[in-house]
Short mmCIF file of C-alpha atoms and ligand atoms in Angstrom, two decimals:
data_model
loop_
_atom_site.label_atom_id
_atom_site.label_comp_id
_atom_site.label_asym_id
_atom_site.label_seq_id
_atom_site.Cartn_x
_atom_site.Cartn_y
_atom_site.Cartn_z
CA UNK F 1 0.00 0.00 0.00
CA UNK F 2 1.34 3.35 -1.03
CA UNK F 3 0.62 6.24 1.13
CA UNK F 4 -0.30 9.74 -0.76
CA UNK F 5 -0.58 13.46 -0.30
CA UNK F 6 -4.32 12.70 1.33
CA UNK F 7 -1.85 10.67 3.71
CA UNK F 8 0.64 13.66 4.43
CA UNK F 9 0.32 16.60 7.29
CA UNK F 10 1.94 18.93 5.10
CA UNK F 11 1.57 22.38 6.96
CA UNK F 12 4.88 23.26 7.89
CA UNK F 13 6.48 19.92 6.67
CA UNK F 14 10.02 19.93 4.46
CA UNK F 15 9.43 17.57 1.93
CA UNK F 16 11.84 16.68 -0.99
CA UNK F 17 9.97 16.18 -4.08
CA UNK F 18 11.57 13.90 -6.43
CA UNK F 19 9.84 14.82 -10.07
CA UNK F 20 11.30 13.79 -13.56
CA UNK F 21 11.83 16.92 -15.68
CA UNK F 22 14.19 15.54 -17.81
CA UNK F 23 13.96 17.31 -21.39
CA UNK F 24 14.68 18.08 -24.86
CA UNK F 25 17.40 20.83 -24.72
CA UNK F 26 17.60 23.29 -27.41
CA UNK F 27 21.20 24.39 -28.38
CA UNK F 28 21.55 27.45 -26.68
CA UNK F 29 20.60 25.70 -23.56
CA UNK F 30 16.78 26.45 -23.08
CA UNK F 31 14.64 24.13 -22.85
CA UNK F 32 12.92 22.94 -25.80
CA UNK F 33 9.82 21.51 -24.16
CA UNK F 34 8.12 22.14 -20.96
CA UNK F 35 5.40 19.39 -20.96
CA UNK F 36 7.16 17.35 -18.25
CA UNK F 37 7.18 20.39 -15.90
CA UNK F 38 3.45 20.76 -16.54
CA UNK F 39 2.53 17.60 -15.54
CA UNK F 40 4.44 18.29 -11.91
CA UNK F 41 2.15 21.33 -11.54
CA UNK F 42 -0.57 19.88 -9.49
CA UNK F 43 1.46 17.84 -7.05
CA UNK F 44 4.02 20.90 -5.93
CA UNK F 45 1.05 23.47 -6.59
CA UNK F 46 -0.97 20.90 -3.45
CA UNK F 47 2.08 20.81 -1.30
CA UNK F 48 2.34 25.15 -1.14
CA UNK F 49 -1.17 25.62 -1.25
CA UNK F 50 -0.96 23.35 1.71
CA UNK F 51 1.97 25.21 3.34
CA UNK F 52 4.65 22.62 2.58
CA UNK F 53 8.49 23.42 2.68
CA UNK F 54 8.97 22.09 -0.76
CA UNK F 55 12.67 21.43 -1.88
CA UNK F 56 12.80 19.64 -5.71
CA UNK F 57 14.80 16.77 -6.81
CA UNK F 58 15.57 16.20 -10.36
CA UNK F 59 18.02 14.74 -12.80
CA UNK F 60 18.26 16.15 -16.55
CA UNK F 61 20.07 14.39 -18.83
CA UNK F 62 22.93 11.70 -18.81
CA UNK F 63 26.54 12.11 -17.63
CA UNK F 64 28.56 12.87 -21.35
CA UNK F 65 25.25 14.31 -23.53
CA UNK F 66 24.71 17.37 -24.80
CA UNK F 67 21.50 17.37 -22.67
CA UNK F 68 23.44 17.11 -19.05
CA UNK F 69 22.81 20.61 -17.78
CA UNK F 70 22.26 22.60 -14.88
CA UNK F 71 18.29 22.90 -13.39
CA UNK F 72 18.38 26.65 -13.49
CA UNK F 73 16.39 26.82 -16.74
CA UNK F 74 13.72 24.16 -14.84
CA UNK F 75 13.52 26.48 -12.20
CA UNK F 76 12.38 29.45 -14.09
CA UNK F 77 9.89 27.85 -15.75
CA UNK F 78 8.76 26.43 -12.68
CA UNK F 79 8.41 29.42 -11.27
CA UNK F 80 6.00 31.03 -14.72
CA UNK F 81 4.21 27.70 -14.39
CA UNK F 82 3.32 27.66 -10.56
CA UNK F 83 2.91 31.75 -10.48
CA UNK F 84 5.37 31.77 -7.17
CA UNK F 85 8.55 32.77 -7.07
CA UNK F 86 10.76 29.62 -7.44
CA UNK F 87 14.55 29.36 -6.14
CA UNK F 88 17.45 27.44 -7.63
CA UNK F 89 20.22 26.56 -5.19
CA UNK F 90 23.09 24.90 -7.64
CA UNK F 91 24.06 22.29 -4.54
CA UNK F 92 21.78 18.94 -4.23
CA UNK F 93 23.06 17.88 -0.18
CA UNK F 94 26.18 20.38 0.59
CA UNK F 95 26.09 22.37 3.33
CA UNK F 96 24.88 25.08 1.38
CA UNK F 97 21.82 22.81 -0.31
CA UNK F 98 21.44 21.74 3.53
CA UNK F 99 21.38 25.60 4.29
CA UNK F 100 18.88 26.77 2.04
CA UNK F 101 16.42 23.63 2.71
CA UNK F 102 16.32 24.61 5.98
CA UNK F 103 15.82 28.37 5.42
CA UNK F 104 12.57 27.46 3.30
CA UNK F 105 9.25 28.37 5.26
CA UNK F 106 6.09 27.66 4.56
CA UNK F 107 4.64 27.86 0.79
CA UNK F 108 8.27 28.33 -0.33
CA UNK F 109 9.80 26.44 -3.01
CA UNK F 110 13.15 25.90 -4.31
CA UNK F 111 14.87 23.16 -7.30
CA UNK F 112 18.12 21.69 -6.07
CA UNK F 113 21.12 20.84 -8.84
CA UNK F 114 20.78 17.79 -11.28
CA UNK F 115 21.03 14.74 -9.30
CA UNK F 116 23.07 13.81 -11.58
CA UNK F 117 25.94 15.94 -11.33
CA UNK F 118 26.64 13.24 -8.41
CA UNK F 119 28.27 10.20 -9.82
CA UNK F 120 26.31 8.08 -6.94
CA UNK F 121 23.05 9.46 -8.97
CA UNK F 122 24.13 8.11 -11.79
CA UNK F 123 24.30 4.17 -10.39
CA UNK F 124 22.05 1.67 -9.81
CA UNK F 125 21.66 0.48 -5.73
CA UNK F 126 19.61 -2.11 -3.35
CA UNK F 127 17.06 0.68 -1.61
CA UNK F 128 19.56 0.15 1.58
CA UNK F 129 22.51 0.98 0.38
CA UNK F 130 20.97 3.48 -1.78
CA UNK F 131 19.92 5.40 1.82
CA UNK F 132 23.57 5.18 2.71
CA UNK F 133 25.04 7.40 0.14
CA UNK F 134 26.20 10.83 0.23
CA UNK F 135 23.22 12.49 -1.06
CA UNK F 136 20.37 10.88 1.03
CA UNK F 137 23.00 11.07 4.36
CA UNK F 138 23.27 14.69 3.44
CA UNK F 139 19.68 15.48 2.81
CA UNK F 140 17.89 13.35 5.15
CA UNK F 141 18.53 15.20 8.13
CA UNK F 142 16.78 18.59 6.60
CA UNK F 143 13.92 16.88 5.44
CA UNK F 144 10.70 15.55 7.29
CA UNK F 145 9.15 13.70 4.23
CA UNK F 146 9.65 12.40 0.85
CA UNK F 147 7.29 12.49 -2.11
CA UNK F 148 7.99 10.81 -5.44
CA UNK F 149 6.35 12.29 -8.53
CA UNK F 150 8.81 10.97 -10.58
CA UNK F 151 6.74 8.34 -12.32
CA UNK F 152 8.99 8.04 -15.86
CA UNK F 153 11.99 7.77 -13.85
CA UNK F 154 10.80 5.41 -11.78
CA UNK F 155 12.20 2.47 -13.36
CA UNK F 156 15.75 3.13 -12.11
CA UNK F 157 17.26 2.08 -8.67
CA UNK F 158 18.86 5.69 -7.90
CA UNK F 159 19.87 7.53 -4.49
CA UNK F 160 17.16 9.70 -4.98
CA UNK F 161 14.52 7.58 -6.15
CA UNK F 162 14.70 4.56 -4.19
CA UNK F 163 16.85 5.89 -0.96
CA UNK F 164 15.41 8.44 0.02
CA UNK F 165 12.23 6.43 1.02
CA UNK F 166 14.55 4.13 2.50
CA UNK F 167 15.06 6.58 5.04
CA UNK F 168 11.94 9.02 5.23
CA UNK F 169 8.03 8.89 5.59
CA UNK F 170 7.34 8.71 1.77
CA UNK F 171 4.34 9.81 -0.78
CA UNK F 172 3.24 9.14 -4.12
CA UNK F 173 2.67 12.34 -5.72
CA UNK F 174 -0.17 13.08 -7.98
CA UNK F 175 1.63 12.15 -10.76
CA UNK F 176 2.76 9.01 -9.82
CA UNK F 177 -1.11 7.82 -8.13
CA UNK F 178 -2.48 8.84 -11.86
CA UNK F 179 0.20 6.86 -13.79
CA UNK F 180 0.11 3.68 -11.20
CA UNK F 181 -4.02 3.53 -11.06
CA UNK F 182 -3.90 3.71 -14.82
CA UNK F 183 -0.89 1.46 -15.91
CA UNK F 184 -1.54 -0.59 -13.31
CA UNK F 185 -4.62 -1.69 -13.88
CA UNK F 186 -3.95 -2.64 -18.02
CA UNK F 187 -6.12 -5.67 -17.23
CA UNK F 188 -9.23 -4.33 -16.18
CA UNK F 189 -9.51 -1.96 -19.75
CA UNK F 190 -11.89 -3.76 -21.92
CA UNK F 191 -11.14 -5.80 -24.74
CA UNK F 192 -10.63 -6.45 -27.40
CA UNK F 193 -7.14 -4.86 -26.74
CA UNK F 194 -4.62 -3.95 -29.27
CA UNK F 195 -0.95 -3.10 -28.76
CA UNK F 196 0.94 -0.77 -31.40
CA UNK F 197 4.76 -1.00 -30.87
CA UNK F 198 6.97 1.50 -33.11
CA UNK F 199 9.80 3.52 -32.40
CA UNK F 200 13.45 2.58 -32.32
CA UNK F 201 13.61 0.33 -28.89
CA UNK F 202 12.96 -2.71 -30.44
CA UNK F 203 14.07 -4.88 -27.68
CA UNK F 204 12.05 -3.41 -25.04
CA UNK F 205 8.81 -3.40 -27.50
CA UNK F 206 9.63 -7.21 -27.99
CA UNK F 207 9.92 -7.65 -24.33
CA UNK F 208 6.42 -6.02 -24.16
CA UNK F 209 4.87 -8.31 -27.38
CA UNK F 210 6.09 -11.11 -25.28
CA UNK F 211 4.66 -10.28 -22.54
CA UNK F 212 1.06 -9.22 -23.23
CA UNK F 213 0.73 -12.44 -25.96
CA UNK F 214 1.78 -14.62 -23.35
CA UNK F 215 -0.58 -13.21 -20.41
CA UNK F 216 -3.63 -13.04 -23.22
CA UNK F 217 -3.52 -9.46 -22.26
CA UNK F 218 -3.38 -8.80 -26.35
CA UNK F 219 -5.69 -9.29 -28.98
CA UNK F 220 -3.37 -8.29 -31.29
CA UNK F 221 0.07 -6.89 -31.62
CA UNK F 222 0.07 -3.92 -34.94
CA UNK F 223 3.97 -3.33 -35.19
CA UNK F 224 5.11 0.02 -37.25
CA UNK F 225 8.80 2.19 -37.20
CA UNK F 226 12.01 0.52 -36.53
CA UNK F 227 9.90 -2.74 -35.00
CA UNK F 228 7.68 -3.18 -37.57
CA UNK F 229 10.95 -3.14 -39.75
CA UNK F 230 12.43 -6.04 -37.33
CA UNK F 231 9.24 -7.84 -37.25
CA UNK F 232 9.42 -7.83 -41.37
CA UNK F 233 13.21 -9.16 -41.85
CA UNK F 234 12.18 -11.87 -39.30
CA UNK F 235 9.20 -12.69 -41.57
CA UNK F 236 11.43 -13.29 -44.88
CA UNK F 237 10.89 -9.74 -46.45
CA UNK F 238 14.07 -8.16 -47.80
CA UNK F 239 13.70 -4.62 -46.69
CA UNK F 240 16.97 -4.22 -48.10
CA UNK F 241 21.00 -3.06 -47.15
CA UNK F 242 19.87 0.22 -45.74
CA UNK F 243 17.18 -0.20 -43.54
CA UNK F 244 19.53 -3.66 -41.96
CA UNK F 245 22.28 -1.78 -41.84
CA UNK F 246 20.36 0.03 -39.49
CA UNK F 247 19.45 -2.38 -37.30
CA UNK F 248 22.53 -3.67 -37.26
CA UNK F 249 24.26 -0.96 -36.32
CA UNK F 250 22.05 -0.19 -33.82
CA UNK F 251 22.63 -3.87 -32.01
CA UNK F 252 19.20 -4.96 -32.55
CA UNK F 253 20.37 -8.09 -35.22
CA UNK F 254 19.24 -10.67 -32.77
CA UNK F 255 16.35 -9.20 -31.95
CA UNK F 256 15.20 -10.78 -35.39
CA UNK F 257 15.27 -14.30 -34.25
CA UNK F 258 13.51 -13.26 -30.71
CA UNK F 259 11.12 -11.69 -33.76
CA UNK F 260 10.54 -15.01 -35.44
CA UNK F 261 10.15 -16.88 -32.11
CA UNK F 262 7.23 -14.44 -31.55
CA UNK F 263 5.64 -15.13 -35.11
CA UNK F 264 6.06 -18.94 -34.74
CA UNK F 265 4.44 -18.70 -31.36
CA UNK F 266 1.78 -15.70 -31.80
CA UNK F 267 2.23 -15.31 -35.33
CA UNK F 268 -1.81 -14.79 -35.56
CA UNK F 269 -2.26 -11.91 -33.16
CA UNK F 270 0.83 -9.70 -34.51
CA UNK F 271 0.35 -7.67 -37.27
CA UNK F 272 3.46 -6.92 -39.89
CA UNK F 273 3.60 -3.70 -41.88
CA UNK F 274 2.37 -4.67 -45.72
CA UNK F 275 3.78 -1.67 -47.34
CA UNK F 276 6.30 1.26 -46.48
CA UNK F 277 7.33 4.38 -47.45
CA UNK F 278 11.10 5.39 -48.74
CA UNK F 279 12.25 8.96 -49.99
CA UNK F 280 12.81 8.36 -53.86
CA UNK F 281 13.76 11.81 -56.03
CA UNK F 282 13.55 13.38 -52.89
CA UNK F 283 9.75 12.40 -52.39
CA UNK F 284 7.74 9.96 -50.25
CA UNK F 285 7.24 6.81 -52.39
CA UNK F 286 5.13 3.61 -50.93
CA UNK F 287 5.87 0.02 -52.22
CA UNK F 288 3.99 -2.80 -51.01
CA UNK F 289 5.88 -5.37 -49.59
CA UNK F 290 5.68 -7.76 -52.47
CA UNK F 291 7.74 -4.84 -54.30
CA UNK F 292 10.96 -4.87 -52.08
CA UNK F 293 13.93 -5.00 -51.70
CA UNK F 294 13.91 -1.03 -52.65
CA UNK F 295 16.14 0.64 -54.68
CA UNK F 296 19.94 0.60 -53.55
CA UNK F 297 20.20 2.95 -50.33
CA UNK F 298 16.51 3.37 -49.91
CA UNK F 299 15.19 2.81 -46.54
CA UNK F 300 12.27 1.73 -44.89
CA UNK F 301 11.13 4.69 -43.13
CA UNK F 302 7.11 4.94 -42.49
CA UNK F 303 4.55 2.56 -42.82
CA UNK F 304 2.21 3.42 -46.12
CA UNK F 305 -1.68 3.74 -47.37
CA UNK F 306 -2.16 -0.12 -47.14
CA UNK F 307 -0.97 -0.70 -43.67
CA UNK F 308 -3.11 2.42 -42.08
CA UNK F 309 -6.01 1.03 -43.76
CA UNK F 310 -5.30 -2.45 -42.12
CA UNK F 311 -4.44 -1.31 -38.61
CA UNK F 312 -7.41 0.94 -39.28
CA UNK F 313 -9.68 -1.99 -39.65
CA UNK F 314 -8.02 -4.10 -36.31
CA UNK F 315 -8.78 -0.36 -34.26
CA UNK F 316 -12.15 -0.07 -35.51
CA UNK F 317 -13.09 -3.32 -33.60
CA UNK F 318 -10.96 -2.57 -30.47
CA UNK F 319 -11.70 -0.94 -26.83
CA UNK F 320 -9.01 -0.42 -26.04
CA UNK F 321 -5.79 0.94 -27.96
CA UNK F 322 -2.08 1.32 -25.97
CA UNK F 323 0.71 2.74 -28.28
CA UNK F 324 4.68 3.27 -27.67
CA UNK F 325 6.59 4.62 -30.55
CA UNK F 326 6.02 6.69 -33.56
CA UNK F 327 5.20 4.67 -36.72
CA UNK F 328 7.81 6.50 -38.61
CA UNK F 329 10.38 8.68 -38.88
CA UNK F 330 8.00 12.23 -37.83
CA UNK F 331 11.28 14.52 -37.70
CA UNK F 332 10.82 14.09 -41.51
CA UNK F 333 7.60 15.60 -43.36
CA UNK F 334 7.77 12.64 -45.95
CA UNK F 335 7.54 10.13 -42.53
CA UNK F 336 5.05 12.02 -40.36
CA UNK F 337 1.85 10.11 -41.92
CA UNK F 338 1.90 7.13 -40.34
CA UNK F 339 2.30 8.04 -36.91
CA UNK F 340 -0.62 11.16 -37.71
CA UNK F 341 -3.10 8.59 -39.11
CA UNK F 342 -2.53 5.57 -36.62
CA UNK F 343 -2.54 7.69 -33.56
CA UNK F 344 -5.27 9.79 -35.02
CA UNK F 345 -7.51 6.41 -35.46
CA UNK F 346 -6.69 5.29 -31.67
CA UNK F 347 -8.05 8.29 -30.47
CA UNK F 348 -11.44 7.10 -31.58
CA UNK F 349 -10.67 4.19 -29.71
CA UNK F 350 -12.78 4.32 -26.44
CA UNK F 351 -10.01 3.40 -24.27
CA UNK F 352 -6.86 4.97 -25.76
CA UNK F 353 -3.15 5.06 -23.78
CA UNK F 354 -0.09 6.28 -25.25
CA UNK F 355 3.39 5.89 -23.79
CA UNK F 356 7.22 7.31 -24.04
CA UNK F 357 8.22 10.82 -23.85
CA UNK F 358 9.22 11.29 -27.69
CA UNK F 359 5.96 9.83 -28.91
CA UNK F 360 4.57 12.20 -26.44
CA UNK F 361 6.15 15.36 -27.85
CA UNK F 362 5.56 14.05 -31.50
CA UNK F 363 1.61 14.02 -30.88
CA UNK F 364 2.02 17.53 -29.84
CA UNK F 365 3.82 18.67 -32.66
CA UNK F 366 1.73 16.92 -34.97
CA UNK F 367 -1.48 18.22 -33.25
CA UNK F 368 -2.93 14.66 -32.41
CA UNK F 369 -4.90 14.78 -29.67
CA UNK F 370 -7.54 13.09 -27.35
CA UNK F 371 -6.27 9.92 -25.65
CA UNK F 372 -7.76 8.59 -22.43
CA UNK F 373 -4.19 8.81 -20.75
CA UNK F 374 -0.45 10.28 -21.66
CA UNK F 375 1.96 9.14 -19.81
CA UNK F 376 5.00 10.56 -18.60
CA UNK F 377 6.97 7.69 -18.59
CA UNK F 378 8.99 5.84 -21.64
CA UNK F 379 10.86 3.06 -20.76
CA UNK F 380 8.78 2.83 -16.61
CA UNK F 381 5.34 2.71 -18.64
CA UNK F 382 6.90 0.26 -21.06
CA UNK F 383 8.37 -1.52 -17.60
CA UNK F 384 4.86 -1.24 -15.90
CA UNK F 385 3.14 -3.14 -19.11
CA UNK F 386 5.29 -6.36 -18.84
CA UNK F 387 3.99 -6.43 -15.24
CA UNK F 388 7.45 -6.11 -13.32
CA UNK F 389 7.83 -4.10 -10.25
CA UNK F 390 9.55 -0.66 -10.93
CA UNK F 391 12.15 -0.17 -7.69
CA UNK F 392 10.98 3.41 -6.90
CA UNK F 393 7.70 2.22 -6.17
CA UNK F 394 8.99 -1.08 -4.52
CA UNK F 395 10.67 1.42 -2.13
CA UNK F 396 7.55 3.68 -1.63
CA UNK F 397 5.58 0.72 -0.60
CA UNK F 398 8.36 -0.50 1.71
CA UNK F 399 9.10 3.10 3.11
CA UNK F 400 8.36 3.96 6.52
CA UNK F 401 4.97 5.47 8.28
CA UNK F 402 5.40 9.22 9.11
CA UNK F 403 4.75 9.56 12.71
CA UNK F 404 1.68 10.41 14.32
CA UNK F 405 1.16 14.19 14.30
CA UNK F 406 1.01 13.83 18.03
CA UNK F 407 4.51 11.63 18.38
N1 ATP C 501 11.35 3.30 -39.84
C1 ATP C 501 12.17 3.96 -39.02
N2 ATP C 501 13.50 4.05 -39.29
C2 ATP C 501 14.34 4.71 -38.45
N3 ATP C 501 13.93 5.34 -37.31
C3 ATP C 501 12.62 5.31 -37.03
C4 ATP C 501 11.68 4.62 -37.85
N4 ATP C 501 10.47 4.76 -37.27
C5 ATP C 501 10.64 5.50 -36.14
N5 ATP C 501 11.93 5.82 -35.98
C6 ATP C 501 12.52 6.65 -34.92
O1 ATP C 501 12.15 6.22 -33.64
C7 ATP C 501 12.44 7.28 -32.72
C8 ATP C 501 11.54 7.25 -31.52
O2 ATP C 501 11.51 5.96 -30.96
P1 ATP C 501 11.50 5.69 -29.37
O3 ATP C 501 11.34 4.23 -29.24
O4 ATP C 501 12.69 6.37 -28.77
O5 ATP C 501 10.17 6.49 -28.95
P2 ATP C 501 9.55 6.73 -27.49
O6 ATP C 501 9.26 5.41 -26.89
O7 ATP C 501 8.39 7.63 -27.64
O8 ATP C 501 10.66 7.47 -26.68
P3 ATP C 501 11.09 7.37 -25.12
O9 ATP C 501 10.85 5.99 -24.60
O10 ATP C 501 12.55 7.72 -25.21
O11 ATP C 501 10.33 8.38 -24.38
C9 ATP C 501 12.27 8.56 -33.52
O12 ATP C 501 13.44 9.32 -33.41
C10 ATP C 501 12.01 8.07 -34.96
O13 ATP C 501 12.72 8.82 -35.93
O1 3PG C 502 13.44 10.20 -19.90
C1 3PG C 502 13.30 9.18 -19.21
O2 3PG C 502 12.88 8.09 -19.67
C2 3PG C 502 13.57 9.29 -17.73
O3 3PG C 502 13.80 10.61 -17.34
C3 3PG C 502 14.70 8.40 -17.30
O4 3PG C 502 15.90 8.85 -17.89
P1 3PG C 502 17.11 7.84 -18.09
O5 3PG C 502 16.67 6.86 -19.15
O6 3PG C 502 18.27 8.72 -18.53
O7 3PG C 502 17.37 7.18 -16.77
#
């Protein structure tokens, strides 16, 4: 059982707030999207409202990437978004991070640095150990509770994500009760129930087609982008020396024989792409796949006409519709069709849920809107589907009771 904000006495509490604002950066250092602050909004608007000491936790980035900056940006944006002034302190659990936690009174909120400027943020812990690292020993002691909003980074075993709970009284956030009641409970939508898998992570989305074929939580499997390319080779197409290239570059050459396992075994609830779309003269051409190989250096790059109007017919029938992964390549004009029309169809779908955080800012750009749920989360809602326990909210359930308000 996971205790939330209805659980916390937050007047004059200082709790840590661990969201997940990790985003696109734009060159200059701005950020390029704010959709992931948004969705903290309610959660951290509660806890002020509320008179809550709020100090933010957040990572941006990876350790190396052009995207590993400093929070400041996050902060100011914060600050538009919740109408309240907003401080950035660029310390996570020094004495001067320790300092201004402590300073904080009531309805006042301020964003620590990037986790991850920490190398112990950056590794994977049991939730003890976790609680005995620098960061949560240096926090801990300013803090009176913990709340984890950080639903799309909850897949990772990190100091901040998994001990901190370890050590404090600890809360779901909005956020992260939405995303659980909703992911969670895949197996009470009603069928039939279709899966769409595109995008690039092909092993993950086989990990998933596994999954949900082998717990009859699928009715059928459509597979589009990069896995719907897989999914072909495996079948016998010749999609030719580009588009395996690809995938062979990008490691995924194996995942062709876990491919053919899957048709062998399910072959009659997964759905292969029957034509695609390559740039020829500079211009979106479709070939069915009885056409292919393509021309030398053409790659497979959206799914075309026939496909839509097949998927089309599976999503007319269905009740519910959960996507991961664009259908093509949508940085491209030429490639933005397929992932418009499919996701346009599933939002006709009566129960429609959509996952990752590119696919996310895609449908934006694109303007397709209207699903039943959004998540936050890439690879934790992909990790939540195949029905394994994410560790940050192992170590939410596990975390101790805050005391009595009399104690
Ligand atoms: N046929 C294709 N060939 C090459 N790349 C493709 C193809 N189809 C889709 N892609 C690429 O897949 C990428 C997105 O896939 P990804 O699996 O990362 O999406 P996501 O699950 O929404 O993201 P995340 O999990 O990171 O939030 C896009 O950059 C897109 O260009
Ligand atoms: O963007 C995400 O999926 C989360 O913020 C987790 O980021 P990570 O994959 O770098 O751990």
């Amino acid at each position: 059982m996971i205790a939330t904000l209805d659980d916390l006495d937050v007047e004059g509490t200082t709790v840590g707030v661990r969201v997940d604002v990790n985003s696109p950066i734009d060159d200059d250092g701005t950020l390029a999207d704010d959709a992931r602050l948004r969705a903290h909004v309610d959660t951290l608007s509660e806890l002020l409202d509320r008179g809550g000491r709020v100090a933010v936790l957040a990572h941006q980035g990876r350790p190396g990437g052009d995207d590993f900056v400093s929070l400041d940006p996050h902060a100011d944006r914060l600050s538009e978004l919740l109408g309240r002034p907003v401080d950035y302190v660029d310390a996570t659990f020094s004495a001067a991070a320790r300092e201004a936690v402590s300073d904080l009174e009531n309805g006042d909120c301020l964003v620590l640095e990037n986790t991850r400027f920490y190398s112990e943020e950056y590794m994977e812990f049991d939730p003890e150990r976790a609680a005995r690292t620098h960061l949560v020993e240096g926090l801990e002691p300013v803090l009176d509770a913990y709340v984890n909003d950080a639903f799309a980074a909850a897949h990772r075993s990190q100091p901040s994500l998994v001990g901190l709970p370890t050590a404090l009284p600890s809360y779901a956030g909005r956020v992260m009760e939405t995303e659980l009641d909703v992911l969670g409970s895949i197996e009470a939508t009603p069928e039939p129930r279709v899966y769409v898998l595109g995008g690039a992570k092909v092993p993950d989305s086989i990990d998933v087609a596994w999954s949900v074929l082998e717990n009859d939580l699928a009715d059928h499997v459509l597979t589009a982008g990069v896995v719907g390319n897989v999914f072909l080779i495996a079948d016998g197409v010749d999609l030719g020396d580009a588009s395996s290239d690809f995938i062979y570059d990008q490691g995924y050459w194996d995942e062709i024989d876990r491919a053919a396992d899957l048709l062998d075994a399910y072959g009659d609830r997964i759905a292969l792409p029957r034509d695609v779309a390559v740039a020829r003269d500079d211009e979106r051409y479709e070939l069915g796949v009885n056409a292919l190989p393509p021309e030398e250096g053409e790659s497979a790059m959206d799914v075309g006409e026939s496909t839509l109007e097949y998927y089309q017919r599976i999503l007319d029938d269905a009740e519910t519709v959960i996507l991961n992964g664009p259908a093509g390549v949508f940085e491209d004009d030429r490639f933005q069709t397929g992932t418009r029309r499919l996701y346009g169809a599933a939002t006709d779908v009566s129960t429609s849920i959509v996952g990752g955080g590119d696919t996310a800012s895609a449908l934006r750009r694109l303007g397709v809107e209207g699903f039943s749920h959004v998540s936050t989360g890439g690879g934790a809602a992909l990790r939540m589907l195949t029905a394994e326990s994410l560790p940050a909210v192992s170590a939410l359930e596990n975390a101790p009771e805050q005391p009595a308000a009399d104690d």
